[in-house]
XYZ file of C-alpha atoms in Angstrom:
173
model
C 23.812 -59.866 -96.687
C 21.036 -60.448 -94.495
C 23.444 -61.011 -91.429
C 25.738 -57.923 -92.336
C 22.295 -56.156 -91.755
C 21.351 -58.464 -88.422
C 24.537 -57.421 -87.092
C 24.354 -53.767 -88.048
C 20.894 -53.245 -85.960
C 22.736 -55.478 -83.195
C 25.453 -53.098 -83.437
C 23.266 -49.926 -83.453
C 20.984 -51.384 -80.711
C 24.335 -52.008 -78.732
C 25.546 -48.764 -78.785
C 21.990 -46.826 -78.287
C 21.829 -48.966 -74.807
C 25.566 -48.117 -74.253
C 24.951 -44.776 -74.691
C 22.058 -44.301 -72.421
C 23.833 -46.128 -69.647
C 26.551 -43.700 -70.163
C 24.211 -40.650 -69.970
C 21.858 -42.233 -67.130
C 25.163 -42.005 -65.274
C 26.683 -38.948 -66.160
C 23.067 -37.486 -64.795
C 24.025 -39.531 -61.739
C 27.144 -37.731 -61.228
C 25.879 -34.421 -62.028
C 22.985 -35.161 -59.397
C 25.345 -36.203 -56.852
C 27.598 -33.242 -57.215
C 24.871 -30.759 -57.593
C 23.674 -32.318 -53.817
C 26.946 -32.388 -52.484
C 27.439 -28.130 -53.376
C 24.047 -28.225 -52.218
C 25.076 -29.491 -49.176
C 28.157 -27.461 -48.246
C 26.155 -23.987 -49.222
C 24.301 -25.022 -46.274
C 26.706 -25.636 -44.269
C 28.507 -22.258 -45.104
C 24.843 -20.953 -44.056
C 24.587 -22.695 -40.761
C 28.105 -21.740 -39.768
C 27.627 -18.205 -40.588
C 23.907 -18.321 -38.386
C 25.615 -19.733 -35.196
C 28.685 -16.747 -36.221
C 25.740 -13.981 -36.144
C 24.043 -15.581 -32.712
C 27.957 -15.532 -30.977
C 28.667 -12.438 -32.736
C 25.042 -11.049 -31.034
C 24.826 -12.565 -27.748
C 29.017 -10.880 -27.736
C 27.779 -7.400 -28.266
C 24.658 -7.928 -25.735
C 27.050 -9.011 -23.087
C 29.314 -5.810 -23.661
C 25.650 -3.834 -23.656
C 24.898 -4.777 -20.147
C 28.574 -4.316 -19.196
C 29.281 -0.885 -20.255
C 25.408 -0.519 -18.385
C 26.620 -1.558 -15.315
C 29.977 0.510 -15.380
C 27.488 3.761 -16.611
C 25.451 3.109 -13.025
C 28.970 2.111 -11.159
C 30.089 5.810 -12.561
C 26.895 7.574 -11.329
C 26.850 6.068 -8.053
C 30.141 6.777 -7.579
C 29.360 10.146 -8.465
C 26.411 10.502 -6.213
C 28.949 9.177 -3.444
C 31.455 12.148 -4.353
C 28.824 14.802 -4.020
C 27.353 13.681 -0.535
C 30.828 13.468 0.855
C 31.837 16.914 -0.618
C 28.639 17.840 1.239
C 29.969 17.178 4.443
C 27.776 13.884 4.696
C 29.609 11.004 7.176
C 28.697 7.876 6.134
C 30.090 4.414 6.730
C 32.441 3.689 3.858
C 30.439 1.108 2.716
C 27.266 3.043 2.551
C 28.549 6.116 0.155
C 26.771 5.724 -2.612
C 22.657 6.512 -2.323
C 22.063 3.067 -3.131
C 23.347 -0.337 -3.027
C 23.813 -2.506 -5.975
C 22.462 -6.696 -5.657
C 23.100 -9.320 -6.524
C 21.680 -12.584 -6.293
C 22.666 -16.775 -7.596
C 24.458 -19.712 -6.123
C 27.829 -19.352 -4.459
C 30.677 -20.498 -6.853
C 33.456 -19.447 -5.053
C 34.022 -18.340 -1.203
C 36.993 -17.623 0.772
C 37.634 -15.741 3.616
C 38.329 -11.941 1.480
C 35.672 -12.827 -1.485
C 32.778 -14.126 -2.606
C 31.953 -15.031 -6.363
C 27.597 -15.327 -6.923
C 27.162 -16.867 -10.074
C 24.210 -15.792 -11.858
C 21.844 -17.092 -14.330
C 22.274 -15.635 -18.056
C 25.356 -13.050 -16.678
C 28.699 -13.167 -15.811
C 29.802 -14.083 -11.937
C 30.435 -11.390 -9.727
C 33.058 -11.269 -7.255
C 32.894 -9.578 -4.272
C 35.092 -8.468 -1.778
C 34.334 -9.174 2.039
C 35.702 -7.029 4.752
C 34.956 -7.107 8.426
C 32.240 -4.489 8.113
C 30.580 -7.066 5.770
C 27.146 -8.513 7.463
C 26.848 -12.004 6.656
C 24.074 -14.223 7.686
C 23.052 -17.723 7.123
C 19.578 -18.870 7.606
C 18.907 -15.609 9.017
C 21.141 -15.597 11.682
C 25.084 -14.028 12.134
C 27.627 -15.906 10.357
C 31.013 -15.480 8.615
C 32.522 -16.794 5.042
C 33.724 -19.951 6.468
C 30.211 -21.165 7.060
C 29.254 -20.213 3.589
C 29.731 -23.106 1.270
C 29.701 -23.800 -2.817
C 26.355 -23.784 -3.841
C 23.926 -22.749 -1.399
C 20.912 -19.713 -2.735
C 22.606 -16.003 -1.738
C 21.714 -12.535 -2.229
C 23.742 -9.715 -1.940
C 24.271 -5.837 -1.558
C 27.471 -4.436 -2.676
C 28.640 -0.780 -2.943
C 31.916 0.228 -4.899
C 34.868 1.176 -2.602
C 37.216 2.784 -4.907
C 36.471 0.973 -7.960
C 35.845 -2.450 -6.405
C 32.772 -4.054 -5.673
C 32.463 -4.819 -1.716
C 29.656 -6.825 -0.184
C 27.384 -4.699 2.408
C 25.387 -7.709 3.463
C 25.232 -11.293 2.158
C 22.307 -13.416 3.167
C 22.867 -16.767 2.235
C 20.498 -19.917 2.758
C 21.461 -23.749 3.662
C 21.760 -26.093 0.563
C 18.812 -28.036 0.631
């Protein structure tokens, strides 16, 4: 009798450590997939973030676009009511003021320029032969210019594209 009752605490003993085992990793499991939603909630959240900073930095871009088309409009305007006033100007010069631009030269060719510009778009400009260019301060033309080198500019809308007044550029250094 005595070992019936040495193997029925052996028994019980067994199956107490069994079961712990079995609940020590069922918590495991739990844990793991508890981390693992964990995980892809923030991932949801992190995707979504970078959505709302495209989604923003989208709708600030077309901001400052439909800005600039708003002061294109008005200076075209302005250039309508001199000329209706009997005012001759150069074609270039119609509006009241210019518009500038400044960055590094991405693109040149003999009818256009493209300034590239920090934190905005590029802007291409169209070069006619009443366009003053210089380099270094002194009387060039757009095949001197090259990729690259510092340039500001002064455009004017003729019609409703942008044409450079003046570029100034400046030697790579």
């Amino acid at each position: 009798m005595r070992k019936l009752w040495m193997v029925g605490v052996l028994a019980a003993a067994l199956f107490a450590q069994t079961a712990r085992a079995e609940d020590a990793a069922k918590e495991r499991r739990e844990a793991a997939a508890a981390t693992g939603d964990q995980m892809k909630q923030e991932g949801r959240e992190m995707k979504a973030g970078a959505q709302q900073a495209g989604d923003d930095a989208q709708r600030e871009m077309r901001e400052q676009q439909a800005k600039t088309k708003e002061e294109m409009r008005e200076t075209q305007h302005d250039a309508r009511q001199a000329s209706a006033q009997g005012e001759k100007k150069h074609p270039l010069f119609e509006g009241k003021d210019n518009f500038d631009v400044e960055g590094k030269i991405q693109k040149v060719s003999a009818k256009s320029i493209t300034v590239a510009r920090e934190g905005l778009p590029a802007a291409t400009l169209n070069v006619s032969k009443d366009t003053k260019i210089e380099l270094d301060g002194e009387q060039a033309s757009t095949k001197m210019l090259k990729q690259g080198q510092d340039v500001k500019a002064s455009f004017n809308l003729k019609g409703d594209k942008p044409e450079a007044v003046e570029v100034k550029a400046q030697k790579k250094q």
